[in-house]
mmCIF file of N, CA, C and O in Angstrom:
data_model
loop_
_atom_site.group_PDB
_atom_site.id
_atom_site.type_symbol
_atom_site.label_atom_id
_atom_site.label_comp_id
_atom_site.label_asym_id
_atom_site.label_seq_id
_atom_site.Cartn_x
_atom_site.Cartn_y
_atom_site.Cartn_z
ATOM 1 N N UNK W 21 114.782 114.502 115.613
ATOM 2 C CA UNK W 21 114.607 113.364 114.731
ATOM 3 C C UNK W 21 113.217 113.431 114.099
ATOM 4 O O UNK W 21 112.221 113.633 114.779
ATOM 5 N N UNK W 22 113.162 113.292 112.795
ATOM 6 C CA UNK W 22 111.872 113.345 112.120
ATOM 7 C C UNK W 22 111.127 112.031 112.296
ATOM 8 O O UNK W 22 111.719 110.970 112.440
ATOM 9 N N UNK W 23 109.814 112.142 112.288
ATOM 10 C CA UNK W 23 108.962 110.972 112.411
ATOM 11 C C UNK W 23 108.019 110.910 111.229
ATOM 12 O O UNK W 23 107.875 111.880 110.489
ATOM 13 N N UNK W 24 107.345 109.789 111.079
ATOM 14 C CA UNK W 24 106.399 109.660 109.975
ATOM 15 C C UNK W 24 105.250 110.646 110.121
ATOM 16 O O UNK W 24 104.663 111.063 109.142
ATOM 17 N N UNK W 25 104.932 111.077 111.347
ATOM 18 C CA UNK W 25 103.842 112.013 111.570
ATOM 19 C C UNK W 25 104.125 113.402 111.004
ATOM 20 O O UNK W 25 103.217 114.177 110.784
ATOM 21 N N UNK W 26 105.396 113.731 110.775
ATOM 22 C CA UNK W 26 105.723 115.043 110.222
ATOM 23 C C UNK W 26 105.648 115.057 108.699
ATOM 24 O O UNK W 26 105.826 116.090 108.073
ATOM 25 N N UNK W 27 105.355 113.931 108.107
ATOM 26 C CA UNK W 27 105.218 113.824 106.661
ATOM 27 C C UNK W 27 103.783 114.165 106.256
ATOM 28 O O UNK W 27 102.828 113.630 106.808
ATOM 29 N N UNK W 28 103.630 115.060 105.294
ATOM 30 C CA UNK W 28 102.293 115.430 104.828
ATOM 31 C C UNK W 28 101.560 114.207 104.294
ATOM 32 O O UNK W 28 100.393 113.982 104.602
ATOM 33 N N UNK W 29 102.238 113.397 103.501
ATOM 34 C CA UNK W 29 101.610 112.238 102.870
ATOM 35 C C UNK W 29 101.136 111.199 103.889
ATOM 36 O O UNK W 29 100.259 110.400 103.585
ATOM 37 N N UNK W 30 101.691 111.220 105.087
ATOM 38 C CA UNK W 30 101.244 110.296 106.137
ATOM 39 C C UNK W 30 99.806 110.598 106.532
ATOM 40 O O UNK W 30 99.041 109.703 106.889
ATOM 41 N N UNK W 31 99.416 111.865 106.482
ATOM 42 C CA UNK W 31 98.105 112.293 106.957
ATOM 43 C C UNK W 31 97.028 112.314 105.879
ATOM 44 O O UNK W 31 95.865 112.087 106.180
ATOM 45 N N UNK W 32 97.381 112.638 104.650
ATOM 46 C CA UNK W 32 96.359 112.758 103.605
ATOM 47 C C UNK W 32 97.014 112.804 102.234
ATOM 48 O O UNK W 32 98.211 113.052 102.110
ATOM 49 N N UNK W 33 96.204 112.573 101.234
ATOM 50 C CA UNK W 33 96.670 112.667 99.857
ATOM 51 C C UNK W 33 95.533 113.217 99.004
ATOM 52 O O UNK W 33 94.391 112.791 99.124
ATOM 53 N N UNK W 34 95.844 114.208 98.213
ATOM 54 C CA UNK W 34 94.901 114.779 97.269
ATOM 55 C C UNK W 34 95.718 115.451 96.176
ATOM 56 O O UNK W 34 96.940 115.602 96.311
ATOM 57 N N UNK W 35 95.048 115.879 95.128
ATOM 58 C CA UNK W 35 95.772 116.536 94.038
ATOM 59 C C UNK W 35 96.513 117.773 94.551
ATOM 60 O O UNK W 35 97.682 117.977 94.247
ATOM 61 N N UNK W 36 95.824 118.584 95.369
ATOM 62 C CA UNK W 36 96.449 119.799 95.889
ATOM 63 C C UNK W 36 97.634 119.517 96.786
ATOM 64 O O UNK W 36 98.672 120.163 96.679
ATOM 65 N N UNK W 37 97.480 118.549 97.689
ATOM 66 C CA UNK W 37 98.589 118.207 98.582
ATOM 67 C C UNK W 37 99.729 117.553 97.819
ATOM 68 O O UNK W 37 100.897 117.824 98.099
ATOM 69 N N UNK W 38 99.395 116.711 96.842
ATOM 70 C CA UNK W 38 100.449 116.108 96.015
ATOM 71 C C UNK W 38 101.224 117.182 95.258
ATOM 72 O O UNK W 38 102.447 117.104 95.131
ATOM 73 N N UNK W 39 100.510 118.190 94.765
ATOM 74 C CA UNK W 39 101.146 119.297 94.063
ATOM 75 C C UNK W 39 102.054 120.087 95.008
ATOM 76 O O UNK W 39 103.172 120.473 94.650
ATOM 77 N N UNK W 40 101.581 120.317 96.239
ATOM 78 C CA UNK W 40 102.391 121.006 97.237
ATOM 79 C C UNK W 40 103.649 120.201 97.566
ATOM 80 O O UNK W 40 104.749 120.745 97.632
ATOM 81 N N UNK W 41 103.492 118.902 97.746
ATOM 82 C CA UNK W 41 104.627 118.030 98.047
ATOM 83 C C UNK W 41 105.628 118.035 96.889
ATOM 84 O O UNK W 41 106.838 118.112 97.110
ATOM 85 N N UNK W 42 105.126 117.996 95.664
ATOM 86 C CA UNK W 42 106.021 118.024 94.498
ATOM 87 C C UNK W 42 106.805 119.326 94.443
ATOM 88 O O UNK W 42 107.987 119.344 94.116
ATOM 89 N N UNK W 43 106.156 120.419 94.816
ATOM 90 C CA UNK W 43 106.793 121.726 94.772
ATOM 91 C C UNK W 43 107.728 121.980 95.951
ATOM 92 O O UNK W 43 108.814 122.521 95.784
ATOM 93 N N UNK W 44 107.296 121.585 97.159
ATOM 94 C CA UNK W 44 107.994 121.977 98.381
ATOM 95 C C UNK W 44 108.526 120.831 99.229
ATOM 96 O O UNK W 44 109.171 121.067 100.249
ATOM 97 N N UNK W 45 108.233 119.614 98.842
ATOM 98 C CA UNK W 45 108.707 118.477 99.622
ATOM 99 C C UNK W 45 107.703 118.057 100.676
ATOM 100 O O UNK W 45 106.846 118.838 101.088
ATOM 101 N N UNK W 46 107.802 116.821 101.116
ATOM 102 C CA UNK W 46 106.837 116.225 102.026
ATOM 103 C C UNK W 46 106.889 116.831 103.428
ATOM 104 O O UNK W 46 105.974 116.665 104.212
ATOM 105 N N UNK W 47 107.964 117.537 103.737
ATOM 106 C CA UNK W 47 108.093 118.155 105.064
ATOM 107 C C UNK W 47 108.324 119.662 104.965
ATOM 108 O O UNK W 47 108.677 120.297 105.954
ATOM 109 N N UNK W 48 108.130 120.233 103.770
ATOM 110 C CA UNK W 48 108.249 121.678 103.574
ATOM 111 C C UNK W 48 109.555 122.205 104.174
ATOM 112 O O UNK W 48 109.587 123.221 104.861
ATOM 113 N N UNK W 49 110.634 121.504 103.903
ATOM 114 C CA UNK W 49 111.903 121.763 104.582
ATOM 115 C C UNK W 49 112.424 123.179 104.463
ATOM 116 O O UNK W 49 113.058 123.684 105.394
ATOM 117 N N UNK W 50 112.195 123.855 103.323
ATOM 118 C CA UNK W 50 112.797 125.175 103.178
ATOM 119 C C UNK W 50 111.978 126.277 103.831
ATOM 120 O O UNK W 50 112.413 127.415 103.894
ATOM 121 N N UNK W 51 110.801 125.950 104.355
ATOM 122 C CA UNK W 51 110.019 126.955 105.068
ATOM 123 C C UNK W 51 110.536 127.104 106.492
ATOM 124 O O UNK W 51 110.843 126.123 107.163
ATOM 125 N N UNK W 52 110.604 128.343 106.949
ATOM 126 C CA UNK W 52 111.022 128.585 108.337
ATOM 127 C C UNK W 52 109.862 128.275 109.278
ATOM 128 O O UNK W 52 108.718 128.086 108.849
ATOM 129 N N UNK W 53 110.151 128.246 110.559
ATOM 130 C CA UNK W 53 109.106 128.045 111.547
ATOM 131 C C UNK W 53 108.037 129.128 111.458
ATOM 132 O O UNK W 53 106.843 128.848 111.559
ATOM 133 N N UNK W 54 108.459 130.361 111.251
ATOM 134 C CA UNK W 54 107.506 131.472 111.122
ATOM 135 C C UNK W 54 106.618 131.266 109.905
ATOM 136 O O UNK W 54 105.395 131.463 109.973
ATOM 137 N N UNK W 55 107.196 130.856 108.790
ATOM 138 C CA UNK W 55 106.401 130.620 107.589
ATOM 139 C C UNK W 55 105.413 129.471 107.790
ATOM 140 O O UNK W 55 104.277 129.519 107.313
ATOM 141 N N UNK W 56 105.831 128.453 108.518
ATOM 142 C CA UNK W 56 104.914 127.344 108.804
ATOM 143 C C UNK W 56 103.765 127.808 109.690
ATOM 144 O O UNK W 56 102.615 127.411 109.490
ATOM 145 N N UNK W 57 104.048 128.679 110.639
ATOM 146 C CA UNK W 57 102.984 129.234 111.472
ATOM 147 C C UNK W 57 102.056 130.125 110.647
ATOM 148 O O UNK W 57 100.836 130.120 110.845
ATOM 149 N N UNK W 58 102.615 130.877 109.698
ATOM 150 C CA UNK W 58 101.787 131.679 108.794
ATOM 151 C C UNK W 58 100.885 130.781 107.955
ATOM 152 O O UNK W 58 99.711 131.103 107.738
ATOM 153 N N UNK W 59 101.414 129.670 107.499
ATOM 154 C CA UNK W 59 100.627 128.721 106.702
ATOM 155 C C UNK W 59 99.468 128.167 107.533
ATOM 156 O O UNK W 59 98.325 128.114 107.054
ATOM 157 N N UNK W 60 99.736 127.800 108.778
ATOM 158 C CA UNK W 60 98.673 127.322 109.667
ATOM 159 C C UNK W 60 97.636 128.425 109.891
ATOM 160 O O UNK W 60 96.425 128.175 109.855
ATOM 161 N N UNK W 61 98.101 129.654 110.121
ATOM 162 C CA UNK W 61 97.185 130.778 110.355
ATOM 163 C C UNK W 61 96.291 131.013 109.135
ATOM 164 O O UNK W 61 95.084 131.234 109.278
ATOM 165 N N UNK W 62 96.871 130.966 107.965
ATOM 166 C CA UNK W 62 96.093 131.196 106.739
ATOM 167 C C UNK W 62 95.050 130.105 106.541
ATOM 168 O O UNK W 62 93.882 130.395 106.248
ATOM 169 N N UNK W 63 95.455 128.860 106.699
ATOM 170 C CA UNK W 63 94.527 127.744 106.512
ATOM 171 C C UNK W 63 93.411 127.815 107.549
ATOM 172 O O UNK W 63 92.225 127.666 107.223
ATOM 173 N N UNK W 64 93.765 128.070 108.799
ATOM 174 C CA UNK W 64 92.774 128.134 109.873
ATOM 175 C C UNK W 64 91.798 129.286 109.657
ATOM 176 O O UNK W 64 90.578 129.114 109.795
ATOM 177 N N UNK W 65 92.319 130.449 109.341
ATOM 178 C CA UNK W 65 91.469 131.609 109.109
ATOM 179 C C UNK W 65 90.543 131.416 107.929
ATOM 180 O O UNK W 65 89.352 131.748 107.989
ATOM 181 N N UNK W 66 91.089 130.868 106.857
ATOM 182 C CA UNK W 66 90.290 130.600 105.661
ATOM 183 C C UNK W 66 89.164 129.624 105.976
ATOM 184 O O UNK W 66 88.005 129.858 105.633
ATOM 185 N N UNK W 67 89.483 128.533 106.656
ATOM 186 C CA UNK W 67 88.458 127.540 106.958
ATOM 187 C C UNK W 67 87.407 128.094 107.930
ATOM 188 O O UNK W 67 86.223 127.779 107.808
ATOM 189 N N UNK W 68 87.819 128.941 108.856
ATOM 190 C CA UNK W 68 86.858 129.555 109.783
ATOM 191 C C UNK W 68 85.892 130.458 109.025
ATOM 192 O O UNK W 68 84.672 130.380 109.221
ATOM 193 N N UNK W 69 86.423 131.300 108.145
ATOM 194 C CA UNK W 69 85.561 132.194 107.382
ATOM 195 C C UNK W 69 84.685 131.432 106.403
ATOM 196 O O UNK W 69 83.513 131.777 106.211
ATOM 197 N N UNK W 70 85.223 130.401 105.776
ATOM 198 C CA UNK W 70 84.450 129.599 104.825
ATOM 199 C C UNK W 70 83.318 128.867 105.549
ATOM 200 O O UNK W 70 82.183 128.827 105.067
ATOM 201 N N UNK W 71 83.605 128.322 106.715
ATOM 202 C CA UNK W 71 82.577 127.624 107.502
ATOM 203 C C UNK W 71 81.490 128.592 107.963
ATOM 204 O O UNK W 71 80.297 128.274 107.923
ATOM 205 N N UNK W 72 81.910 129.772 108.379
ATOM 206 C CA UNK W 72 80.948 130.789 108.808
ATOM 207 C C UNK W 72 80.041 131.204 107.652
ATOM 208 O O UNK W 72 78.826 131.338 107.823
ATOM 209 N N UNK W 73 80.612 131.379 106.463
ATOM 210 C CA UNK W 73 79.821 131.735 105.282
ATOM 211 C C UNK W 73 78.837 130.628 104.932
ATOM 212 O O UNK W 73 77.675 130.897 104.603
ATOM 213 N N UNK W 74 79.288 129.386 105.029
ATOM 214 C CA UNK W 74 78.412 128.251 104.708
ATOM 215 C C UNK W 74 77.248 128.170 105.688
ATOM 216 O O UNK W 74 76.103 127.934 105.283
ATOM 217 N N UNK W 75 77.515 128.372 106.965
ATOM 218 C CA UNK W 75 76.458 128.328 107.976
ATOM 219 C C UNK W 75 75.430 129.439 107.769
ATOM 220 O O UNK W 75 74.255 129.272 108.074
ATOM 221 N N UNK W 76 75.892 130.579 107.246
ATOM 222 C CA UNK W 76 74.995 131.712 107.008
ATOM 223 C C UNK W 76 74.301 131.608 105.650
ATOM 224 O O UNK W 76 73.516 132.484 105.287
ATOM 225 N N UNK W 77 74.603 130.552 104.893
ATOM 226 C CA UNK W 77 73.993 130.359 103.585
ATOM 227 C C UNK W 77 74.645 131.185 102.485
ATOM 228 O O UNK W 77 74.074 131.359 101.407
ATOM 229 N N UNK W 78 75.837 131.692 102.750
ATOM 230 C CA UNK W 78 76.547 132.514 101.774
ATOM 231 C C UNK W 78 77.399 131.697 100.826
ATOM 232 O O UNK W 78 77.434 130.461 100.874
ATOM 233 N N UNK W 79 78.085 132.405 99.965
ATOM 234 C CA UNK W 79 78.985 131.767 99.001
ATOM 235 C C UNK W 79 80.244 131.272 99.700
ATOM 236 O O UNK W 79 80.682 131.865 100.697
ATOM 237 N N UNK W 80 80.835 130.211 99.166
ATOM 238 C CA UNK W 80 82.087 129.717 99.751
ATOM 239 C C UNK W 80 83.165 130.798 99.708
ATOM 240 O O UNK W 80 83.195 131.637 98.811
ATOM 241 N N UNK W 81 84.028 130.772 100.682
ATOM 242 C CA UNK W 81 85.146 131.715 100.768
ATOM 243 C C UNK W 81 86.375 131.019 100.221
ATOM 244 O O UNK W 81 86.724 129.915 100.661
ATOM 245 N N UNK W 82 87.048 131.633 99.274
ATOM 246 C CA UNK W 82 88.242 131.019 98.696
ATOM 247 C C UNK W 82 89.483 131.423 99.488
ATOM 248 O O UNK W 82 89.487 132.432 100.199
ATOM 249 N N UNK W 83 90.533 130.642 99.321
ATOM 250 C CA UNK W 83 91.798 130.964 99.980
ATOM 251 C C UNK W 83 92.336 132.299 99.463
ATOM 252 O O UNK W 83 92.866 133.100 100.225
ATOM 253 N N UNK W 84 92.151 132.575 98.176
ATOM 254 C CA UNK W 84 92.611 133.848 97.599
ATOM 255 C C UNK W 84 91.895 135.028 98.224
ATOM 256 O O UNK W 84 92.508 136.062 98.514
ATOM 257 N N UNK W 85 90.583 134.893 98.435
ATOM 258 C CA UNK W 85 89.820 135.968 99.073
ATOM 259 C C UNK W 85 90.301 136.191 100.496
ATOM 260 O O UNK W 85 90.448 137.340 100.943
ATOM 261 N N UNK W 86 90.548 135.107 101.209
ATOM 262 C CA UNK W 86 91.034 135.250 102.578
ATOM 263 C C UNK W 86 92.378 135.970 102.599
ATOM 264 O O UNK W 86 92.578 136.908 103.379
ATOM 265 N N UNK W 87 93.310 135.568 101.749
ATOM 266 C CA UNK W 87 94.640 136.176 101.718
ATOM 267 C C UNK W 87 94.541 137.659 101.362
ATOM 268 O O UNK W 87 95.198 138.507 101.980
ATOM 269 N N UNK W 88 93.701 137.988 100.374
ATOM 270 C CA UNK W 88 93.555 139.384 99.959
ATOM 271 C C UNK W 88 93.025 140.273 101.081
ATOM 272 O O UNK W 88 93.386 141.440 101.177
ATOM 273 N N UNK W 89 92.150 139.725 101.931
ATOM 274 C CA UNK W 89 91.527 140.499 103.003
ATOM 275 C C UNK W 89 92.280 140.411 104.336
ATOM 276 O O UNK W 89 91.937 141.119 105.276
ATOM 277 N N UNK W 90 93.280 139.563 104.412
ATOM 278 C CA UNK W 90 93.969 139.315 105.672
ATOM 279 C C UNK W 90 94.901 140.465 106.050
ATOM 280 O O UNK W 90 95.482 141.130 105.193
ATOM 281 N N UNK W 91 95.049 140.684 107.350
ATOM 282 C CA UNK W 91 96.004 141.680 107.836
ATOM 283 C C UNK W 91 97.406 141.081 107.980
ATOM 284 O O UNK W 91 98.365 141.808 108.227
ATOM 285 N N UNK W 92 97.519 139.772 107.819
ATOM 286 C CA UNK W 92 98.820 139.104 107.895
ATOM 287 C C UNK W 92 99.561 139.318 106.579
ATOM 288 O O UNK W 92 98.992 139.181 105.500
ATOM 289 N N UNK W 93 100.837 139.655 106.660
ATOM 290 C CA UNK W 93 101.661 139.778 105.466
ATOM 291 C C UNK W 93 102.383 138.449 105.255
ATOM 292 O O UNK W 93 103.375 138.163 105.911
ATOM 293 N N UNK W 94 101.856 137.648 104.336
ATOM 294 C CA UNK W 94 102.413 136.333 104.060
ATOM 295 C C UNK W 94 103.637 136.468 103.158
ATOM 296 O O UNK W 94 103.666 137.299 102.255
ATOM 297 N N UNK W 95 104.643 135.620 103.396
ATOM 298 C CA UNK W 95 105.819 135.621 102.533
ATOM 299 C C UNK W 95 105.451 135.024 101.179
ATOM 300 O O UNK W 95 104.422 134.346 101.037
ATOM 301 N N UNK W 96 106.301 135.251 100.202
ATOM 302 C CA UNK W 96 106.077 134.687 98.865
ATOM 303 C C UNK W 96 106.023 133.169 98.883
ATOM 304 O O UNK W 96 105.233 132.557 98.163
ATOM 305 N N UNK W 97 106.855 132.546 99.731
ATOM 306 C CA UNK W 97 106.852 131.088 99.820
ATOM 307 C C UNK W 97 105.529 130.577 100.384
ATOM 308 O O UNK W 97 104.995 129.571 99.927
ATOM 309 N N UNK W 98 104.995 131.270 101.379
ATOM 310 C CA UNK W 98 103.714 130.870 101.960
ATOM 311 C C UNK W 98 102.606 131.044 100.930
ATOM 312 O O UNK W 98 101.753 130.166 100.761
ATOM 313 N N UNK W 99 102.615 132.157 100.212
ATOM 314 C CA UNK W 99 101.600 132.395 99.178
ATOM 315 C C UNK W 99 101.657 131.318 98.104
ATOM 316 O O UNK W 99 100.620 130.843 97.628
ATOM 317 N N UNK W 100 102.868 130.904 97.743
ATOM 318 C CA UNK W 100 103.009 129.844 96.733
ATOM 319 C C UNK W 100 102.430 128.539 97.259
ATOM 320 O O UNK W 100 101.717 127.834 96.549
ATOM 321 N N UNK W 101 102.685 128.224 98.518
ATOM 322 C CA UNK W 101 102.134 127.004 99.119
ATOM 323 C C UNK W 101 100.609 127.065 99.157
ATOM 324 O O UNK W 101 99.937 126.079 98.841
ATOM 325 N N UNK W 102 100.061 128.208 99.536
ATOM 326 C CA UNK W 102 98.612 128.362 99.606
ATOM 327 C C UNK W 102 97.957 128.189 98.238
ATOM 328 O O UNK W 102 96.842 127.684 98.148
ATOM 329 N N UNK W 103 98.662 128.568 97.189
ATOM 330 C CA UNK W 103 98.129 128.412 95.838
ATOM 331 C C UNK W 103 97.838 126.964 95.483
ATOM 332 O O UNK W 103 96.943 126.684 94.685
ATOM 333 N N UNK W 104 98.559 126.048 96.082
ATOM 334 C CA UNK W 104 98.346 124.623 95.820
ATOM 335 C C UNK W 104 97.091 124.088 96.516
ATOM 336 O O UNK W 104 96.608 123.015 96.172
ATOM 337 N N UNK W 105 96.570 124.825 97.469
ATOM 338 C CA UNK W 105 95.495 124.319 98.318
ATOM 339 C C UNK W 105 94.107 124.755 97.885
ATOM 340 O O UNK W 105 93.124 124.371 98.501
ATOM 341 N N UNK W 106 94.011 125.527 96.818
ATOM 342 C CA UNK W 106 92.721 126.132 96.455
ATOM 343 C C UNK W 106 91.605 125.125 96.215
ATOM 344 O O UNK W 106 90.446 125.434 96.433
ATOM 345 N N UNK W 107 91.916 123.922 95.772
ATOM 346 C CA UNK W 107 90.880 122.912 95.519
ATOM 347 C C UNK W 107 90.867 121.789 96.550
ATOM 348 O O UNK W 107 90.191 120.783 96.356
ATOM 349 N N UNK W 108 91.593 121.966 97.635
ATOM 350 C CA UNK W 108 91.648 120.927 98.671
ATOM 351 C C UNK W 108 90.380 120.951 99.526
ATOM 352 O O UNK W 108 89.784 121.999 99.747
ATOM 353 N N UNK W 109 90.029 119.787 100.021
ATOM 354 C CA UNK W 109 88.887 119.680 100.929
ATOM 355 C C UNK W 109 89.292 120.173 102.315
ATOM 356 O O UNK W 109 90.478 120.306 102.626
ATOM 357 N N UNK W 110 88.296 120.403 103.146
ATOM 358 C CA UNK W 110 88.551 120.803 104.533
ATOM 359 C C UNK W 110 89.390 119.736 105.236
ATOM 360 O O UNK W 110 90.328 120.055 105.962
ATOM 361 N N UNK W 111 89.072 118.463 105.024
ATOM 362 C CA UNK W 111 89.843 117.380 105.649
ATOM 363 C C UNK W 111 91.306 117.428 105.240
ATOM 364 O O UNK W 111 92.204 117.209 106.065
ATOM 365 N N UNK W 112 91.561 117.710 103.950
ATOM 366 C CA UNK W 112 92.942 117.766 103.462
ATOM 367 C C UNK W 112 93.728 118.881 104.137
ATOM 368 O O UNK W 112 94.860 118.673 104.569
ATOM 369 N N UNK W 113 93.140 120.078 104.212
ATOM 370 C CA UNK W 113 93.891 121.191 104.792
ATOM 371 C C UNK W 113 94.042 121.026 106.306
ATOM 372 O O UNK W 113 95.059 121.424 106.867
ATOM 373 N N UNK W 114 93.060 120.416 106.960
ATOM 374 C CA UNK W 114 93.219 120.151 108.388
ATOM 375 C C UNK W 114 94.317 119.116 108.623
ATOM 376 O O UNK W 114 95.096 119.219 109.580
ATOM 377 N N UNK W 115 94.408 118.134 107.736
ATOM 378 C CA UNK W 115 95.490 117.137 107.827
ATOM 379 C C UNK W 115 96.844 117.799 107.609
ATOM 380 O O UNK W 115 97.835 117.434 108.258
ATOM 381 N N UNK W 116 96.897 118.785 106.719
ATOM 382 C CA UNK W 116 98.139 119.522 106.497
ATOM 383 C C UNK W 116 98.535 120.282 107.767
ATOM 384 O O UNK W 116 99.708 120.300 108.138
ATOM 385 N N UNK W 117 97.571 120.889 108.437
ATOM 386 C CA UNK W 117 97.863 121.581 109.698
ATOM 387 C C UNK W 117 98.482 120.617 110.709
ATOM 388 O O UNK W 117 99.452 120.956 111.383
ATOM 389 N N UNK W 118 97.916 119.411 110.803
ATOM 390 C CA UNK W 118 98.442 118.410 111.741
ATOM 391 C C UNK W 118 99.895 118.065 111.393
ATOM 392 O O UNK W 118 100.770 118.003 112.269
ATOM 393 N N UNK W 119 100.176 117.857 110.103
ATOM 394 C CA UNK W 119 101.540 117.522 109.674
ATOM 395 C C UNK W 119 102.507 118.655 109.997
ATOM 396 O O UNK W 119 103.611 118.425 110.503
ATOM 397 N N UNK W 120 102.097 119.893 109.720
ATOM 398 C CA UNK W 120 102.962 121.043 110.010
ATOM 399 C C UNK W 120 103.181 121.179 111.518
ATOM 400 O O UNK W 120 104.292 121.477 111.965
ATOM 401 N N UNK W 121 102.138 120.948 112.300
ATOM 402 C CA UNK W 121 102.279 121.024 113.757
ATOM 403 C C UNK W 121 103.297 119.997 114.255
ATOM 404 O O UNK W 121 104.109 120.301 115.141
ATOM 405 N N UNK W 122 103.268 118.788 113.677
ATOM 406 C CA UNK W 122 104.269 117.780 114.054
ATOM 407 C C UNK W 122 105.674 118.258 113.694
ATOM 408 O O UNK W 122 106.617 118.069 114.477
ATOM 409 N N UNK W 123 105.812 118.888 112.534
ATOM 410 C CA UNK W 123 107.123 119.393 112.125
ATOM 411 C C UNK W 123 107.622 120.429 113.125
ATOM 412 O O UNK W 123 108.784 120.396 113.548
ATOM 413 N N UNK W 124 106.747 121.351 113.510
ATOM 414 C CA UNK W 124 107.137 122.383 114.458
ATOM 415 C C UNK W 124 107.456 121.785 115.824
ATOM 416 O O UNK W 124 108.414 122.192 116.481
ATOM 417 N N UNK W 125 106.657 120.822 116.251
ATOM 418 C CA UNK W 125 106.879 120.189 117.550
ATOM 419 C C UNK W 125 108.221 119.453 117.590
ATOM 420 O O UNK W 125 108.901 119.457 118.617
ATOM 421 N N UNK W 126 108.596 118.850 116.469
ATOM 422 C CA UNK W 126 109.886 118.151 116.407
ATOM 423 C C UNK W 126 111.045 119.123 116.495
ATOM 424 O O UNK W 126 112.159 118.740 116.854
ATOM 425 N N UNK W 127 110.814 120.385 116.142
ATOM 426 C CA UNK W 127 111.837 121.407 116.274
ATOM 427 C C UNK W 127 112.928 121.393 115.233
ATOM 428 O O UNK W 127 113.734 122.300 115.159
ATOM 429 N N UNK W 128 112.969 120.366 114.411
ATOM 430 C CA UNK W 128 114.042 120.245 113.428
ATOM 431 C C UNK W 128 113.900 121.253 112.294
ATOM 432 O O UNK W 128 114.847 121.465 111.550
ATOM 433 N N UNK W 129 112.735 121.875 112.181
ATOM 434 C CA UNK W 129 112.499 122.737 111.027
ATOM 435 C C UNK W 129 112.447 124.216 111.397
ATOM 436 O O UNK W 129 112.157 125.041 110.567
ATOM 437 N N UNK W 130 112.708 124.541 112.637
ATOM 438 C CA UNK W 130 112.707 125.934 113.036
ATOM 439 C C UNK W 130 114.033 126.583 112.653
ATOM 440 O O UNK W 130 115.089 126.013 112.865
ATOM 441 N N UNK W 131 113.930 127.742 112.057
ATOM 442 C CA UNK W 131 115.150 128.458 111.649
ATOM 443 C C UNK W 131 115.320 129.707 112.461
ATOM 444 O O UNK W 131 114.412 130.319 112.869
#
């Protein structure tokens, strides 16, 4: 059974997340469990590298740079979702991780 916690809009709202919701729905229903885990991995890795660069006084790390350098082979659907997040704040993408984690925990979205 889905809950309000599995809804992206329950956790945050921004232009990037609204664009993602418009494209893929508030619960990313057509993404498989593996794709949702890839999305979490990409967001987490990107934010870790971006935070590390900021602490070292370097340039911000973009999601595109992270994807290009990653050893993970992201599906086309995951890459499309990541494209919506390029201007999102750290809080927004962390809120998205929480929403996706709720979806996975509910089990209704695993394929």
